[in-house]
Short mmCIF file of C-alpha atoms and ligand atoms in Angstrom, two decimals:
data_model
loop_
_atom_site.label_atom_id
_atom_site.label_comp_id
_atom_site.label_asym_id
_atom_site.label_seq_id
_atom_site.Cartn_x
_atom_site.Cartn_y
_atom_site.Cartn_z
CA UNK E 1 -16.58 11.48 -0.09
CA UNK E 2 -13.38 11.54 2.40
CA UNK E 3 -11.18 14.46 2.40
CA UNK E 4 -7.56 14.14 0.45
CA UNK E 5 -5.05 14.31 3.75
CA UNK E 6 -2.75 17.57 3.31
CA UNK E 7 0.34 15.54 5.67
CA UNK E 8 2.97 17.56 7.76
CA UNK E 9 5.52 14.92 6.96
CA UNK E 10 5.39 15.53 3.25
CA UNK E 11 5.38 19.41 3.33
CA UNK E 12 8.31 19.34 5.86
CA UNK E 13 10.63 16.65 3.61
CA UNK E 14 9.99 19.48 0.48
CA UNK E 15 11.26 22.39 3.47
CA UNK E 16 13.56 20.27 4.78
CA UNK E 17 15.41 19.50 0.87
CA UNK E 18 15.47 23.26 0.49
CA UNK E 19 16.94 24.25 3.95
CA UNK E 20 19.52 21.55 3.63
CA UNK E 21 21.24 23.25 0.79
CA UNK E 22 20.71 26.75 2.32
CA UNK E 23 22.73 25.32 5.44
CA UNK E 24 25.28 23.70 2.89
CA UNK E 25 25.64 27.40 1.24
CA UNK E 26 26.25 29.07 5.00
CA UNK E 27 28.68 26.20 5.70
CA UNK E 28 30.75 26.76 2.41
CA UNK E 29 30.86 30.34 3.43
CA UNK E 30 32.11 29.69 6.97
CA UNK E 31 28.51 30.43 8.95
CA UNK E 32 27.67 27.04 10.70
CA UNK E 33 24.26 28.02 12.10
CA UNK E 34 23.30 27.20 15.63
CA UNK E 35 20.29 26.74 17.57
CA UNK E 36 19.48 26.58 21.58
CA UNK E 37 16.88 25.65 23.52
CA UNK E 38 16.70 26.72 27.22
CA UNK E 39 14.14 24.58 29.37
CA UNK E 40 13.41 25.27 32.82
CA UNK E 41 11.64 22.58 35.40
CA UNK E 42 10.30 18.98 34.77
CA UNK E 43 7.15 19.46 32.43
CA UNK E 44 7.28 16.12 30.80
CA UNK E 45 5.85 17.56 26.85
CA UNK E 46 8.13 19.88 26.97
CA UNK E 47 11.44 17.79 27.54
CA UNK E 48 10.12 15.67 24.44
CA UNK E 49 9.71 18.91 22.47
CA UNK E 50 13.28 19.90 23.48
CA UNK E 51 14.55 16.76 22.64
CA UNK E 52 12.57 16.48 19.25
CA UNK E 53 14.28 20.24 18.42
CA UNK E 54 17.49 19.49 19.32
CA UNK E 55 17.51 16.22 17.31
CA UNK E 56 16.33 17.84 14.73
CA UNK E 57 19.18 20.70 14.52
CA UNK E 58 21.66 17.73 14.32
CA UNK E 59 20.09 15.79 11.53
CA UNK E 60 20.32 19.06 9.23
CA UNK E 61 23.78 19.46 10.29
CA UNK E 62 23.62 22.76 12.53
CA UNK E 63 25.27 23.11 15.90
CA UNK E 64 22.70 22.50 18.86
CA UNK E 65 22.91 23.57 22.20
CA UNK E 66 20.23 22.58 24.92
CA UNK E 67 20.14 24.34 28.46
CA UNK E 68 18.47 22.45 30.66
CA UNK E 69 17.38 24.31 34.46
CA UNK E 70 15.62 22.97 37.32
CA UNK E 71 12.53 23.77 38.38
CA UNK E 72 13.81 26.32 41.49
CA UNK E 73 15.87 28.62 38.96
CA UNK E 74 15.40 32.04 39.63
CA UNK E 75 13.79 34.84 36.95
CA UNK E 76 17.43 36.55 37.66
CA UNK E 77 19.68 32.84 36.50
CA UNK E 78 17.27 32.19 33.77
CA UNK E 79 17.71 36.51 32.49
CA UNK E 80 21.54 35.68 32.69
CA UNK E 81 21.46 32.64 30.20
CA UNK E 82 19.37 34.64 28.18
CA UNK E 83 22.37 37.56 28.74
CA UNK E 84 25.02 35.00 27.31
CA UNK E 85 23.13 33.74 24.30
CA UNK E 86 22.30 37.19 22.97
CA UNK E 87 26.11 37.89 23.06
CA UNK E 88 27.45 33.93 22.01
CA UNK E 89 28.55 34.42 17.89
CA UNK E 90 27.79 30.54 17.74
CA UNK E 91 24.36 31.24 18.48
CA UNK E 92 22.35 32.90 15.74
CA UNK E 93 18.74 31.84 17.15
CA UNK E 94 17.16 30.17 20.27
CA UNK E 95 14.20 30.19 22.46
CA UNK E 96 13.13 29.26 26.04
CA UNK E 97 10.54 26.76 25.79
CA UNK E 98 7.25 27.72 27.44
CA UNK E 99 5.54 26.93 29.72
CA UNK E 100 7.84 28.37 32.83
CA UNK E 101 7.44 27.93 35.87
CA UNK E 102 4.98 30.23 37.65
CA UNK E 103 7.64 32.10 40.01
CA UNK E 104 9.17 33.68 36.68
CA UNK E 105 7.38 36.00 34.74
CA UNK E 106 7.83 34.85 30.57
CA UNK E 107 6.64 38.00 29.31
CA UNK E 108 9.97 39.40 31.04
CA UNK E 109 11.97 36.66 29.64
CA UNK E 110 10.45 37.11 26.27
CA UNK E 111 11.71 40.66 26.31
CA UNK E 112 15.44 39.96 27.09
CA UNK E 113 15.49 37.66 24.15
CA UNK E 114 17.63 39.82 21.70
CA UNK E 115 15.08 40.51 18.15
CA UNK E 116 18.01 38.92 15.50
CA UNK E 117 17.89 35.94 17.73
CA UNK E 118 13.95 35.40 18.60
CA UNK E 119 12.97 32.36 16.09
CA UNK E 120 9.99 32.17 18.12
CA UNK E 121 8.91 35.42 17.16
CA UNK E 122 7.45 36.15 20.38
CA UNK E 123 9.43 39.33 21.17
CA UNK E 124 6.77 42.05 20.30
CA UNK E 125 9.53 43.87 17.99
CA UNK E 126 9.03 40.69 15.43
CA UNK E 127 5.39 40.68 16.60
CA UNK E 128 5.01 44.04 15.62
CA UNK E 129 7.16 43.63 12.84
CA UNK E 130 5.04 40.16 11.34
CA UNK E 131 2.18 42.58 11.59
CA UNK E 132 3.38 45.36 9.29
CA UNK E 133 4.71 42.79 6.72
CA UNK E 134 8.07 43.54 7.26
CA UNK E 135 10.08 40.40 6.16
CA UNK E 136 11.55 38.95 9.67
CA UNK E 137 10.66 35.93 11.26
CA UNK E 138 7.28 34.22 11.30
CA UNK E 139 6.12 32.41 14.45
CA UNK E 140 6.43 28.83 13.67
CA UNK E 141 2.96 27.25 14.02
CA UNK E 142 1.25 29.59 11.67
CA UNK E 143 3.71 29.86 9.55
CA UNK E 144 3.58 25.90 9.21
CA UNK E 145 0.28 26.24 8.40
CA UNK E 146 0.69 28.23 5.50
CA UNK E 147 3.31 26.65 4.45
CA UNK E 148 0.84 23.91 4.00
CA UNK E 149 -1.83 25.33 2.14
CA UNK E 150 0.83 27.03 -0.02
CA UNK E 151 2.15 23.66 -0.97
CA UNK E 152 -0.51 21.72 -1.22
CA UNK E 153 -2.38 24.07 -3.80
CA UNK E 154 -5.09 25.46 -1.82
CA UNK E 155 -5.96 29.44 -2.84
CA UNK E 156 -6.24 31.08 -0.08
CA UNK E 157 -6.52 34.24 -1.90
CA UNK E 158 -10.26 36.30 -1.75
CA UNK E 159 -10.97 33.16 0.35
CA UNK E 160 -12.79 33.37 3.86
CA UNK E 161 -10.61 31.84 6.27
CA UNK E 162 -12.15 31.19 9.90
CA UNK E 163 -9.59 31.26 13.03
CA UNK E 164 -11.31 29.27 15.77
CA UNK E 165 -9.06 30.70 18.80
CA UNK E 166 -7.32 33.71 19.55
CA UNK E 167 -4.07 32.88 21.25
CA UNK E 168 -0.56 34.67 20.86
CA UNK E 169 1.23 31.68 19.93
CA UNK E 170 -1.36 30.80 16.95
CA UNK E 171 -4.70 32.56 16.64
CA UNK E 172 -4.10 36.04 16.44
CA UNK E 173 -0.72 35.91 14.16
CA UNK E 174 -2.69 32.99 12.00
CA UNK E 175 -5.03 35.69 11.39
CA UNK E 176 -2.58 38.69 10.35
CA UNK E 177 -0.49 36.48 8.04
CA UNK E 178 -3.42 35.41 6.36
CA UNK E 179 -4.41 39.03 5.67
CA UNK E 180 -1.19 40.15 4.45
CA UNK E 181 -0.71 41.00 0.69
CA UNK E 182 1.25 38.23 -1.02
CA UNK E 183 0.88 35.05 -1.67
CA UNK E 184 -0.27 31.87 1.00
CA UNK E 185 -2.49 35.02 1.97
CA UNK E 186 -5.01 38.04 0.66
CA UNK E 187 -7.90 36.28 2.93
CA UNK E 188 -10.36 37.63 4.41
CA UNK E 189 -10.16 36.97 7.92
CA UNK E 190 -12.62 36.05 10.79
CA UNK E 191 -11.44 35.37 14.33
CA UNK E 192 -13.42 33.36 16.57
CA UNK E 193 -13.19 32.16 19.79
CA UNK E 194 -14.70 31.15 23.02
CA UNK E 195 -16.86 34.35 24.15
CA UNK E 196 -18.14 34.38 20.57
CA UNK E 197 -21.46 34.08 19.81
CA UNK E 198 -23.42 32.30 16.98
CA UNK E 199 -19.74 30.25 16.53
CA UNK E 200 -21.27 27.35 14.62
CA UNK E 201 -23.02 30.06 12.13
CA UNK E 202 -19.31 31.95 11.32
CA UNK E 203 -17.44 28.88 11.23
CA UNK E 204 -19.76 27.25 8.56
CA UNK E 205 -19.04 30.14 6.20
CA UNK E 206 -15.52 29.14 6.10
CA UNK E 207 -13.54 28.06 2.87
CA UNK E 208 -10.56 27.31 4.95
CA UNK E 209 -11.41 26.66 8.68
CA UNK E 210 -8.19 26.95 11.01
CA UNK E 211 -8.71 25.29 13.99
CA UNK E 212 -6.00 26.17 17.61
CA UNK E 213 -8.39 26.22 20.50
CA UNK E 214 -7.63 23.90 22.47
CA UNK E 215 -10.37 21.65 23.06
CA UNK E 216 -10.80 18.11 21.75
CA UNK E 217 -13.14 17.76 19.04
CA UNK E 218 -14.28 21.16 19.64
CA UNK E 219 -15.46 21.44 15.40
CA UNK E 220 -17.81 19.03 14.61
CA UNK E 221 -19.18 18.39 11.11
CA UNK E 222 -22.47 20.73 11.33
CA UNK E 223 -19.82 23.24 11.79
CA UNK E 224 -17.95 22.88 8.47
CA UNK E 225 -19.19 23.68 5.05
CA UNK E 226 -19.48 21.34 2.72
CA UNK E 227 -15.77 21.46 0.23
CA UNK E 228 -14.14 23.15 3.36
CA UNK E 229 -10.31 23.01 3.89
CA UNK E 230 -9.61 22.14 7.68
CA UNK E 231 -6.14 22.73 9.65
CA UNK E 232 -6.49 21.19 12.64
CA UNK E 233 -3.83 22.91 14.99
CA UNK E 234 -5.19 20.74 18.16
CA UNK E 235 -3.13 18.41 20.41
CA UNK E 236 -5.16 17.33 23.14
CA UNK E 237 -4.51 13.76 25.01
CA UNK E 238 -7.58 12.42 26.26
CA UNK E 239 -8.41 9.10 27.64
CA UNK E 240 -9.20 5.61 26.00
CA UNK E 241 -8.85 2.60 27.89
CA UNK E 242 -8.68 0.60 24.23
CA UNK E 243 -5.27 2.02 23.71
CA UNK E 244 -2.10 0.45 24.95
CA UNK E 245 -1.22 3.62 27.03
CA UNK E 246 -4.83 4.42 28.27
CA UNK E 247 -4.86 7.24 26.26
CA UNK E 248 -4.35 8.55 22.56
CA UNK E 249 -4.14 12.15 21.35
CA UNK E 250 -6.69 13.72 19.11
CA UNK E 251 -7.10 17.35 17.17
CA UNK E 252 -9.67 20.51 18.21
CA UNK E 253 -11.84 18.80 14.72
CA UNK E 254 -14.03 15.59 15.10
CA UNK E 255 -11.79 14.09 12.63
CA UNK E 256 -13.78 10.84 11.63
CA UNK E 257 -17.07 13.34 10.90
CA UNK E 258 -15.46 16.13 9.36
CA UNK E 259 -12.92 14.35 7.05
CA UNK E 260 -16.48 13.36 5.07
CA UNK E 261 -17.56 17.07 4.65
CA UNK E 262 -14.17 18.78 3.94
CA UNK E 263 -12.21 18.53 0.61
CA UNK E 264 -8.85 18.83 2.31
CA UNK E 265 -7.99 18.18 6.05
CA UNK E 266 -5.31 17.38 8.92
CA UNK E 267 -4.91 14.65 10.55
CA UNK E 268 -3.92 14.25 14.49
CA UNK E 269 -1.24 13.64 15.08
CA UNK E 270 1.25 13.81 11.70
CA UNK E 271 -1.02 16.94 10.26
CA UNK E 272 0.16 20.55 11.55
CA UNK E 273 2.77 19.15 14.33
CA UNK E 274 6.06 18.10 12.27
CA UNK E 275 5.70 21.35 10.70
CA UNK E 276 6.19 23.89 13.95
CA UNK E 277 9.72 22.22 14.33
CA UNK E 278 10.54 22.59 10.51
CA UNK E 279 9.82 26.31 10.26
CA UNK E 280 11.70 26.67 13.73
CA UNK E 281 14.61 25.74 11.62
CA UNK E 282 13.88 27.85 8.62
CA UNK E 283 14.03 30.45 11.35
CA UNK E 284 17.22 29.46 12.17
CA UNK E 285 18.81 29.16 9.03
CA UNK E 286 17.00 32.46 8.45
CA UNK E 287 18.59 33.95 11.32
CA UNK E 288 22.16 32.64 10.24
CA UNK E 289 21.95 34.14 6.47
CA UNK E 290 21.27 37.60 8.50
CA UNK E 291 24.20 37.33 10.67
CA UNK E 292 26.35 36.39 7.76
CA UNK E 293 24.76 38.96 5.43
CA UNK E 294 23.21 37.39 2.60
CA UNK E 295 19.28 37.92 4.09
CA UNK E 296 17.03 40.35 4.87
N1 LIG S 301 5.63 25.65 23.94
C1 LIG S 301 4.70 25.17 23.09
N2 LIG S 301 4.93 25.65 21.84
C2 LIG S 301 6.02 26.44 21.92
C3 LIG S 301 6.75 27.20 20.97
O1 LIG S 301 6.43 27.27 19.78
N3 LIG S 301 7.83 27.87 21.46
C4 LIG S 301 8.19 27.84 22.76
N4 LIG S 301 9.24 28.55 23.15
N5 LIG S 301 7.54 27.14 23.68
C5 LIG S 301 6.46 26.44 23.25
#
């Protein structure tokens, strides 16, 4: 039997509905949140990203600001932006878009980004905080994710869930959040990744496999256990000369194998990726109900 679909686009709509009237609340009390992007150099993804962001801001009604730098800005211009954001009142959250590039040092830049502000949560006081369970931010991707097993019914609770990857961005906070107390979480947790050994044997013992390493097709279905839930975090373009533009993008899951072993599972693309954007916004609007005093 074929997995039901759990579908970014739907989750995000139900997100979207709620933020909509949080923003109309923070408007009403004289808080119009804003969000900006900084992007530095000519990295093609990355200026549709921006682009996708900033749209996105606009639709819900907030003010957006993008910052766009060449390529040859300096680590001292780029810490200066970064300077006037922290102190612009208009500005309750932004981020600089990774990658940068490799004459400026993004852990530094990460760093100057001021906590209240960081709806990335990559600054490591909201990393360290997302660890404790503190309520803060939640970095966007994983918290997607859970936002999509939340709302699409799946227990996660006393429920094995495999990460397959161990990055900052998604592997390693995946795996905290889902071992939190509270609900979308109360897992138990196993991180996997490339230097692991027996993979195939871990992975299979998975109720809910999570899947961010990077590597097309990487899970295939003697991997998965039969009933499985699979998030497929994967966005990998590879090349097939059938397709207009020579090439099509799949997932880090053999989709068309696994989708007949799994109960639930992601597609690529429209699975995980609408819903990175969407929580970037809860962030925001998160970020603006601080500012104006009505959040945590
Ligand atoms: N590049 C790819 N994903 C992200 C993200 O979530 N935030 C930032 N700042 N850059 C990215």
């Amino acid at each position: 039997m074929s997995a039901e679909l759990i579908l970014g686009k739907d989750v995000s709509e139900e997100i979207y509905a709620e933020l909509r009237q949080r923003i109309e609340a923070l408007k009403a009390a004289g808080t119009l949140p804003g969000l900006a992007v900084v992007l530095v150099g000519d990295d093609p993804a990355s200026h549709v990203y921006v682009r996708k962001k900033g749209e996105m801001c606009e639709s819900l009604g907030m003010r957006s600001k993008t910052i766009i730098m060449p390529e040859s800005t300096t680590q001292s211009e780029l810490l200066s932006v970064i300077a006037d954001l922290n102190a612009d009142p208009e500005i309750h959250g932004f981020l600089v878009q990774l990658p940068l590039p490799p004459h400026i040092d993004e852990k530094a830049v990460i760093n100057a980004v001021a906590p209240e502000k960081d709806v990335d949560c990559f600054h490591p006081y909201n990393v360290g905080r997302m660890l404790a369970g503190d309520p803060g931010f939640l970095p966007a991707t994983p918290a997607g994710v859970q936002q999509m097993l939340v709302r699409s019914g799946v227990e996660t609770a006393g429920k094995h869930v495999v990460v397959v990857g161990r990055s900052n961005i998604v592997g390693k906070p995946m795996a905290a959040m889902m071992m939190q107390k509270g609900p979308g979480a109360d897992s138990t947790v196993t991180v996997v990744h490339s230097r692991t050994a027996n993979l195939p044997e871990i992975t299979r013992q998975a109720d809910i496999l999570v899947v961010a390493i990077g590597k097309p097709r990487f899970v295939t279905a003697d991997m998965v256990k039969d009933g499985a839930v699979v998030i497929d975090v994967g966005t990998n373009r590879i090349d097939d000369p059938t397709h207009p533009k020579g090439s099509r993008l799949v997932g880090d899951v053999d989709f068309d194998a696994v989708k007949e072993k799994a109960s639930r599972i992601t597609p690529v693309p429209g699975g995980v990726g609408p819903m990175t954007i969407c929580m970037l916004m809860a962030n925001t609007v998160r970020a603006a109900e601080r500012s104006a005093g009505v959040s945590q």
